[in-house]
Amino acid sequence: MTIDWWLLLGFAGQLLFSARFLVQWLVSEKAKQSIVPTAFWYLSIGGSSLLLVYAIYRKDPVFILGQSAGFIIYLRNLQLIKKHEARN
């Protein structure tokens, strides 16, 4: 039996991407309010990066476009967080 490393990469990306919702939910439950922690954005970047590489390998234009747009948004949110932290 051979291992399909590309498929494993795709699943790893999806796992990271999905984990961000678990982290957001746990942090929100602890705070008793809806919160989007910085870890959410790092997991978004990590998952999106792996999924984008996988989408490029699969030559799937819909998947590539979706992950590219998301990646830019996640990166921008991290930039805004860093800028806010630097001011405070």
mmCIF file of C-alpha atoms in Angstrom, residues 22-64:
data_model
loop_
_atom_site.group_PDB
_atom_site.id
_atom_site.type_symbol
_atom_site.label_atom_id
_atom_site.label_comp_id
_atom_site.label_asym_id
_atom_site.label_seq_id
_atom_site.Cartn_x
_atom_site.Cartn_y
_atom_site.Cartn_z
ATOM 1 C CA LEU A 22 -12.732 24.569 18.210
ATOM 2 C CA VAL A 23 -10.225 27.080 19.621
ATOM 3 C CA GLN A 24 -12.617 29.990 19.055
ATOM 4 C CA TRP A 25 -15.479 28.128 20.717
ATOM 5 C CA LEU A 26 -13.423 27.128 23.784
ATOM 6 C CA VAL A 27 -12.071 30.660 24.285
ATOM 7 C CA SER A 28 -15.564 32.136 23.901
ATOM 8 C CA GLU A 29 -17.065 29.660 26.371
ATOM 9 C CA LYS A 30 -14.380 30.488 28.918
ATOM 10 C CA ALA A 31 -14.986 34.241 28.519
ATOM 11 C CA LYS A 32 -18.794 33.845 28.346
ATOM 12 C CA GLN A 33 -18.809 36.010 25.202
ATOM 13 C CA SER A 34 -17.905 35.621 21.554
ATOM 14 C CA ILE A 35 -14.181 36.144 21.069
ATOM 15 C CA VAL A 36 -11.908 35.536 18.091
ATOM 16 C CA PRO A 37 -8.464 34.806 19.588
ATOM 17 C CA THR A 38 -5.200 35.424 17.721
ATOM 18 C CA ALA A 39 -4.692 31.644 17.569
ATOM 19 C CA PHE A 40 -7.770 31.497 15.309
ATOM 20 C CA TRP A 41 -5.955 33.581 12.693
ATOM 21 C CA TYR A 42 -2.719 31.583 12.960
ATOM 22 C CA LEU A 43 -4.636 28.329 12.486
ATOM 23 C CA SER A 44 -6.441 29.973 9.559
ATOM 24 C CA ILE A 45 -3.116 30.888 7.921
ATOM 25 C CA GLY A 46 -1.631 27.439 8.562
ATOM 26 C CA GLY A 47 -4.643 25.550 7.281
ATOM 27 C CA SER A 48 -5.155 27.863 4.345
ATOM 28 C CA SER A 49 -1.491 27.570 3.317
ATOM 29 C CA LEU A 50 -1.603 23.776 3.262
ATOM 30 C CA LEU A 51 -4.962 23.734 1.496
ATOM 31 C CA LEU A 52 -3.729 26.255 -1.083
ATOM 32 C CA VAL A 53 -0.687 24.098 -1.874
ATOM 33 C CA TYR A 54 -2.978 21.079 -2.165
ATOM 34 C CA ALA A 55 -5.401 22.996 -4.413
ATOM 35 C CA ILE A 56 -2.542 24.080 -6.686
ATOM 36 C CA TYR A 57 -1.366 20.475 -6.928
ATOM 37 C CA ARG A 58 -4.918 19.392 -7.801
ATOM 38 C CA LYS A 59 -5.183 22.280 -10.311
ATOM 39 C CA ASP A 60 -8.576 23.235 -8.891
ATOM 40 C CA PRO A 61 -9.257 26.899 -9.795
ATOM 41 C CA VAL A 62 -12.280 27.231 -7.490
ATOM 42 C CA PHE A 63 -10.335 25.874 -4.514
ATOM 43 C CA ILE A 64 -7.271 28.010 -5.402
#
